[in-house]
Tab-separated table of C-alpha atoms in Angstrom:
chain	number	residue	atom	x	y	z
A	210	MET	CA	139.273	83.498	67.292
A	211	GLU	CA	135.984	83.563	70.053
A	212	LYS	CA	135.513	79.625	70.876
A	213	LEU	CA	131.542	78.528	70.910
A	214	LEU	CA	130.409	75.302	71.950
A	215	ILE	CA	126.989	73.745	70.528
A	216	VAL	CA	125.027	71.467	72.750
A	217	GLU	CA	122.481	70.178	70.412
A	218	ASP	CA	121.081	66.526	70.258
A	219	ASP	CA	119.856	67.154	66.680
A	220	LYS	CA	122.620	66.585	64.465
A	221	THR	CA	121.250	68.137	61.355
A	222	LEU	CA	120.556	71.839	63.386
A	223	SER	CA	124.175	70.908	65.150
A	224	GLU	CA	126.044	70.753	61.899
A	225	GLY	CA	124.181	73.564	60.271
A	226	LEU	CA	124.855	76.025	63.504
A	227	CYS	CA	128.697	74.836	63.195
A	228	TYR	CA	128.678	75.344	59.534
A	229	ILE	CA	126.981	79.009	59.521
A	230	LEU	CA	129.641	80.385	62.916
A	231	LYS	CA	132.638	78.899	60.914
A	232	GLU	CA	131.695	80.466	58.324
A	233	SER	CA	131.530	83.885	60.012
A	234	GLY	CA	134.954	83.277	61.820
A	235	TYR	CA	134.014	81.762	64.702
A	236	PHE	CA	135.509	78.454	65.997
A	237	ALA	CA	132.809	76.186	66.857
A	238	GLU	CA	132.463	72.733	68.135
A	239	ALA	CA	129.712	70.556	68.920
A	240	VAL	CA	128.297	67.857	71.103
A	241	SER	CA	125.247	66.282	71.667
A	242	ASP	CA	124.386	66.032	74.981
A	243	ILE	CA	125.233	67.382	78.629
A	244	TYR	CA	127.997	64.697	79.543
A	245	HIS	CA	130.592	65.786	76.758
A	246	ALA	CA	129.741	69.310	77.138
A	247	ARG	CA	131.107	68.873	80.899
A	248	LYS	CA	134.276	66.792	79.587
A	249	ILE	CA	135.103	70.396	77.797
A	250	LEU	CA	134.291	72.584	80.180
A	251	GLU	CA	136.902	70.571	82.435
A	252	LYS	CA	139.457	71.409	80.099
A	253	GLU	CA	138.384	75.132	78.906
A	254	THR	CA	135.423	78.003	78.952
A	255	PRO	CA	134.359	78.748	75.456
A	256	ASP	CA	133.214	82.600	74.727
A	257	LEU	CA	129.930	81.454	74.166
A	258	MET	CA	127.758	78.009	74.741
A	259	ILE	CA	124.735	77.646	72.660
A	260	LEU	CA	122.493	75.370	74.754
A	261	ASP	CA	119.464	73.513	73.878
A	262	CYS	CA	117.138	73.267	76.341
A	263	ASN	CA	115.927	69.340	75.795
A	264	LEU	CA	118.958	67.140	75.658
A	265	PRO	CA	119.192	63.654	75.771
A	266	ASP	CA	121.124	62.979	79.218
A	267	GLY	CA	119.288	66.101	81.030
A	268	ASN	CA	117.462	69.242	80.875
A	269	GLY	CA	119.306	72.455	79.439
A	270	TYR	CA	117.736	74.743	81.947
A	271	VAL	CA	119.023	72.911	84.749
A	272	PHE	CA	122.776	72.567	83.464
A	273	CYS	CA	122.358	76.352	82.967
A	274	ARG	CA	121.911	77.195	86.173
A	275	GLU	CA	124.691	74.496	87.398
A	276	LEU	CA	127.037	76.746	85.485
A	277	GLN	CA	126.048	79.866	87.340
A	278	ASN	CA	128.489	79.252	90.031
A	279	LYS	CA	131.445	78.688	87.571
A	280	ALA	CA	132.944	80.391	85.036
A	281	HIS	CA	131.869	80.175	81.937
A	282	GLY	CA	131.108	82.699	78.952
A	283	LYS	CA	127.921	83.683	78.019
A	284	ILE	CA	124.807	81.365	77.062
A	285	LEU	CA	122.061	81.508	74.557
A	286	ILE	CA	119.157	79.120	75.147
A	287	LEU	CA	117.623	77.193	72.205
A	288	THR	CA	114.236	75.931	72.711
A	289	ALA	CA	111.589	74.556	70.323
A	290	ARG	CA	108.958	76.372	73.073
A	291	ASN	CA	108.226	80.011	72.260
A	292	THR	CA	105.908	81.306	75.431
A	293	GLU	CA	106.613	83.852	78.058
A	294	LEU	CA	107.140	81.517	80.928
A	295	ASP	CA	109.925	79.584	78.737
A	296	GLU	CA	111.780	83.007	78.360
A	297	VAL	CA	111.524	83.891	82.072
A	298	GLN	CA	112.859	80.484	82.976
A	299	ALA	CA	115.923	80.659	80.843
A	300	PHE	CA	116.729	83.989	82.236
A	301	LYS	CA	116.156	83.033	85.734
A	302	THR	CA	118.283	79.932	85.229
A	303	GLY	CA	121.433	81.953	84.337
A	304	ALA	CA	120.845	82.265	80.342
A	305	ASP	CA	122.384	85.559	79.129
A	306	ASP	CA	119.568	85.444	75.619
A	307	TYR	CA	117.650	82.878	74.558
A	308	ILE	CA	115.713	82.289	71.176
A	309	SER	CA	113.143	79.767	69.970
A	310	LYS	CA	113.054	77.200	67.339
A	311	PRO	CA	112.867	77.798	64.208
A	312	PHE	CA	115.014	80.753	63.523
A	313	SER	CA	116.698	82.873	60.959
A	314	THR	CA	120.247	82.377	60.374
A	315	ALA	CA	120.603	86.407	60.641
A	316	VAL	CA	118.951	86.795	63.832
A	317	PHE	CA	120.995	83.660	65.361
A	318	LEU	CA	124.122	85.204	64.362
A	319	GLU	CA	123.055	89.018	65.245
A	320	ARG	CA	122.244	87.395	68.745
A	321	VAL	CA	125.811	85.699	68.710
A	322	LYS	CA	127.621	88.679	67.790
A	323	ASN	CA	125.827	90.744	70.348
A	324	LEU	CA	126.603	88.311	72.983
A	325	LEU	CA	130.099	87.896	72.458
A	326	ARG	CA	130.532	92.131	72.486
A	327	ARG	CA	129.028	92.031	75.734
A	328	ARG	CA	131.115	89.480	76.853
A	329	ASP	CA	134.312	90.810	76.005
A	330	SER	CA	133.390	94.316	77.733
A	331	HIS	CA	132.570	92.586	81.233
A	332	ILE	CA	134.816	90.090	81.678
A	333	LEU	CA	138.796	90.364	82.964
A	334	VAL	CA	140.792	86.959	82.105
A	335	SER	CA	144.442	86.740	83.188
A	336	ASP	CA	146.118	83.554	84.095
A	337	GLY	CA	143.727	81.354	84.861
A	338	ILE	CA	141.502	83.733	86.935
A	339	GLU	CA	138.257	85.589	84.897
A	340	VAL	CA	136.267	87.998	86.555
A	341	ASP	CA	132.753	88.976	85.615
A	342	LEU	CA	132.359	93.053	86.104
A	343	ALA	CA	128.636	92.781	85.434
A	344	GLY	CA	128.101	89.946	88.230
A	345	GLY	CA	130.847	91.201	90.391
A	346	ARG	CA	131.890	87.121	90.635
A	347	ALA	CA	135.642	86.393	90.428
A	348	TYR	CA	136.693	82.597	89.491
A	349	LEU	CA	140.085	80.495	90.113
A	350	GLU	CA	139.558	77.791	87.513
A	351	LYS	CA	136.543	77.974	87.341
A	352	GLU	CA	135.693	77.952	90.842
A	353	GLU	CA	134.118	81.274	92.486
A	354	ILE	CA	137.027	83.031	94.742
A	355	VAL	CA	134.331	84.595	97.761
A	356	LEU	CA	135.850	88.343	98.003
A	357	THR	CA	134.882	91.230	99.951
A	358	ALA	CA	134.183	94.394	98.030
A	359	VAL	CA	137.986	95.885	98.515
A	360	GLU	CA	139.298	92.281	97.346
A	361	PHE	CA	137.414	92.641	94.204
A	362	LYS	CA	138.391	96.058	93.646
A	363	LEU	CA	141.822	95.596	94.255
A	364	LEU	CA	141.806	92.439	91.900
A	365	CYS	CA	139.994	94.163	89.016
A	366	TYR	CA	142.195	96.992	89.056
A	367	PHE	CA	145.514	94.431	89.175
A	368	MET	CA	143.893	92.898	86.143
A	369	GLU	CA	143.156	95.815	84.488
A	370	ASN	CA	146.816	96.662	84.739
A	371	LYS	CA	148.633	93.404	84.196
A	372	ASN	CA	152.100	93.852	83.879
A	373	GLN	CA	152.164	97.588	84.725
A	374	LEU	CA	153.664	98.796	87.925
A	375	LEU	CA	151.308	100.201	90.310
A	376	THR	CA	152.187	102.496	93.210
A	377	LYS	CA	151.148	102.415	96.356
A	378	ASP	CA	149.364	105.960	95.965
A	379	MET	CA	147.624	104.267	92.641
A	380	ILE	CA	146.128	101.791	94.692
A	381	ILE	CA	144.601	103.821	97.150
A	382	GLU	CA	143.554	106.498	94.886
A	383	HIS	CA	141.951	103.953	92.757
A	384	VAL	CA	140.352	101.160	95.536
A	385	TRP	CA	140.163	103.821	98.468
A	386	ASN	CA	139.579	107.102	96.505
A	387	GLY	CA	142.408	108.613	98.154
A	388	ASP	CA	141.181	108.168	101.586
A	389	SER	CA	144.683	107.428	103.010
A	390	GLU	CA	143.217	107.691	106.716
A	391	SER	CA	140.920	104.285	105.950
A	392	ALA	CA	144.517	102.747	103.340
A	393	ASP	CA	147.275	103.422	104.942
A	394	ASP	CA	150.192	101.360	103.869
A	395	ASN	CA	149.804	98.522	106.853
A	396	ASN	CA	146.041	98.258	105.763
A	397	LEU	CA	147.078	97.819	102.361
A	398	PHE	CA	149.686	95.340	102.620
A	399	VAL	CA	146.964	93.321	104.879
A	400	ARG	CA	144.268	93.532	102.120
A	401	ILE	CA	146.845	92.490	99.405
A	402	ASN	CA	148.216	89.704	101.464
A	403	ARG	CA	144.500	88.238	102.087
A	404	LEU	CA	143.903	88.984	98.065
A	405	ARG	CA	147.017	86.873	97.580
A	406	GLN	CA	145.583	83.918	99.837
A	407	LYS	CA	142.722	83.386	97.680
A	408	VAL	CA	144.491	83.939	94.117
A	409	GLU	CA	147.890	82.426	94.360
A	410	SER	CA	148.543	78.655	94.597
A	411	ASP	CA	151.251	79.871	97.700
A	412	SER	CA	150.859	83.028	99.369
A	413	LYS	CA	154.211	83.305	100.652
A	414	ASN	CA	155.770	82.873	97.143
A	415	PRO	CA	153.128	84.716	94.831
A	416	LYS	CA	153.215	84.047	91.204
A	417	ARG	CA	150.623	86.512	90.212
A	418	ILE	CA	151.076	89.726	92.371
A	419	ILE	CA	154.347	90.630	93.158
A	420	THR	CA	155.707	93.040	95.085
A	421	ILE	CA	158.307	95.541	93.903
A	422	ARG	CA	160.378	96.858	96.998
A	423	GLY	CA	159.660	100.580	97.602
A	424	MET	CA	157.594	100.867	94.640
A	425	GLY	CA	154.569	98.852	94.806
A	426	TYR	CA	153.112	95.706	92.732
A	427	ILE	CA	152.832	94.297	89.704
A	428	TRP	CA	149.954	91.711	88.262
A	429	ARG	CA	152.553	89.232	86.675
A	430	GLU	CA	150.817	87.480	83.684
A	431	GLY	CA	152.324	84.221	82.645
């Protein structure tokens, strides 16, 4: 069940949105300010956050921009204003969609469904790591991991095939398009070790990228 977080200080609207979402089969919880939203985000990453732009302890646009460098689900901005400038500002700060008040229940639910569909097709999640395929970013426990292009392709390939043996030839074929001159066994070994240094708590005793001697590697989830 998808988890949704509503950050809205209008209690009537907040309770109404929670009811609508729960009736539609989602898990929804609501907070009235940024402080409590941060507390939730420290523990989990909701699939979608519905964020009001004007809150008692801050500006929703600023909070949205703050989240750009951290792992998070999709963000739908709510605002009482309906101008082109507000819409542009919402997208510039990292929001995935924007809806102005008042809005119909049907339109709101369609936007929620659309955002969740987009999230499902562009996000990989495994064992504390989240990869945004569309944005080309990866996160470990909500903190961004700085990866090279090859490391990013390696990570995606592993996570797309978690708990499956990937031979060296399979990896070279996928990541380097079969160019064995650019990716011999030694080069592959070096690249995987560098990736381990970024995604493992102890790269010498990896828990995620496991070597199967003489065969290849497995991304072990859990």
